[in-house]
Amino acid sequence: QTNYSTSKAGVIGLTRTVAMELAGRDITVNAVAPGVIVTPMLIKLMGGLDAATARYGPSHALGRLGTPEEVAAAVLWLASDEASFVTGHTLAVDGGYLIR
């Protein structure tokens, strides 16, 4: 887990640093940190959707896995004018994984 955790911390640090560097140009920089998302790779690795849900669903406060569409919606919001005052932030799109 060391390499995974280190790379995640690096992305968060890079997001903050680049946000500071580009703020004067009115450019926002943010990151999205998804929870476990239902993808073909996950289903294959876990041997099916039911197995993936049983294993990872309870880790999320909402008790389920996320969808690619839910992550995409967060990305679209961050890219929209509605998020024009949000920069240097890592948005957890994780169904409450971090609060468990």
XYZ file of C-alpha atoms in Angstrom:
100
model
C 0.000 0.000 0.000
C 2.983 2.333 0.310
C 3.209 3.073 -3.400
C -0.569 3.612 -3.668
C -0.750 5.912 -0.643
C 2.311 7.865 -1.722
C 0.955 8.447 -5.212
C -2.398 9.632 -3.809
C -0.636 12.088 -1.502
C 1.442 13.261 -4.455
C -1.663 13.995 -6.525
C -3.187 16.001 -3.669
C 0.035 17.973 -3.191
C 0.387 18.567 -6.927
C -3.221 19.757 -7.114
C -2.656 22.312 -4.369
C 0.650 23.533 -5.760
C -0.551 23.930 -9.339
C -3.712 25.644 -8.071
C -1.535 28.223 -6.312
C 0.662 28.684 -9.382
C -2.274 29.211 -11.748
C -4.641 31.156 -9.491
C -3.326 34.479 -10.771
C -4.378 33.460 -14.274
C -7.930 32.717 -13.099
C -7.411 28.989 -13.712
C -8.790 26.548 -11.171
C -7.178 23.189 -10.453
C -8.912 20.434 -8.521
C -8.761 16.668 -8.102
C -11.432 14.015 -7.724
C -10.932 11.097 -5.322
C -13.500 8.416 -6.099
C -14.483 5.575 -3.844
C -14.926 2.098 -5.271
C -16.594 2.524 -8.653
C -18.366 -0.186 -10.638
C -16.213 -0.769 -13.710
C -15.615 -3.787 -15.928
C -12.160 -4.167 -14.339
C -13.611 -4.256 -10.812
C -16.249 -6.795 -11.802
C -13.612 -8.991 -13.448
C -11.170 -8.750 -10.524
C -13.857 -9.515 -7.953
C -15.540 -12.286 -9.917
C -18.808 -10.427 -10.361
C -20.784 -7.410 -9.235
C -22.346 -9.204 -6.264
C -18.921 -10.138 -4.887
C -17.630 -6.591 -5.375
C -20.676 -5.119 -3.657
C -20.439 -7.557 -0.751
C -16.752 -6.787 -0.269
C -16.707 -3.011 -0.731
C -20.286 -1.795 -0.248
C -20.105 -1.826 3.576
C -16.953 0.327 3.444
C -19.023 3.220 2.106
C -21.466 5.054 4.375
C -24.093 4.867 1.632
C -23.656 1.082 1.603
C -23.116 0.770 -2.129
C -20.576 1.248 -4.859
C -20.415 4.299 -7.066
C -21.010 4.568 -10.785
C -18.852 6.167 -13.465
C -21.730 8.572 -14.114
C -21.577 9.836 -10.519
C -17.871 10.563 -10.848
C -18.444 12.226 -14.223
C -21.119 14.463 -12.704
C -18.643 15.688 -10.088
C -16.020 16.356 -12.760
C -18.554 18.255 -14.870
C -19.489 20.389 -11.874
C -15.838 21.198 -11.134
C -15.361 22.178 -14.783
C -18.457 24.388 -14.775
C -18.834 28.065 -13.944
C -20.735 27.004 -10.814
C -17.409 25.849 -9.325
C -15.451 28.938 -10.386
C -14.480 29.731 -6.775
C -13.247 26.202 -5.997
C -9.533 25.589 -6.444
C -6.863 23.456 -4.814
C -9.498 21.041 -3.567
C -9.683 17.264 -3.664
C -13.333 16.294 -3.963
C -14.146 12.911 -2.464
C -16.803 11.238 -4.595
C -16.824 8.203 -2.381
C -20.272 7.537 -0.958
C -18.964 8.376 2.494
C -15.930 6.081 2.462
C -13.787 8.666 4.247
C -16.266 9.098 7.100
C -16.493 5.377 7.907
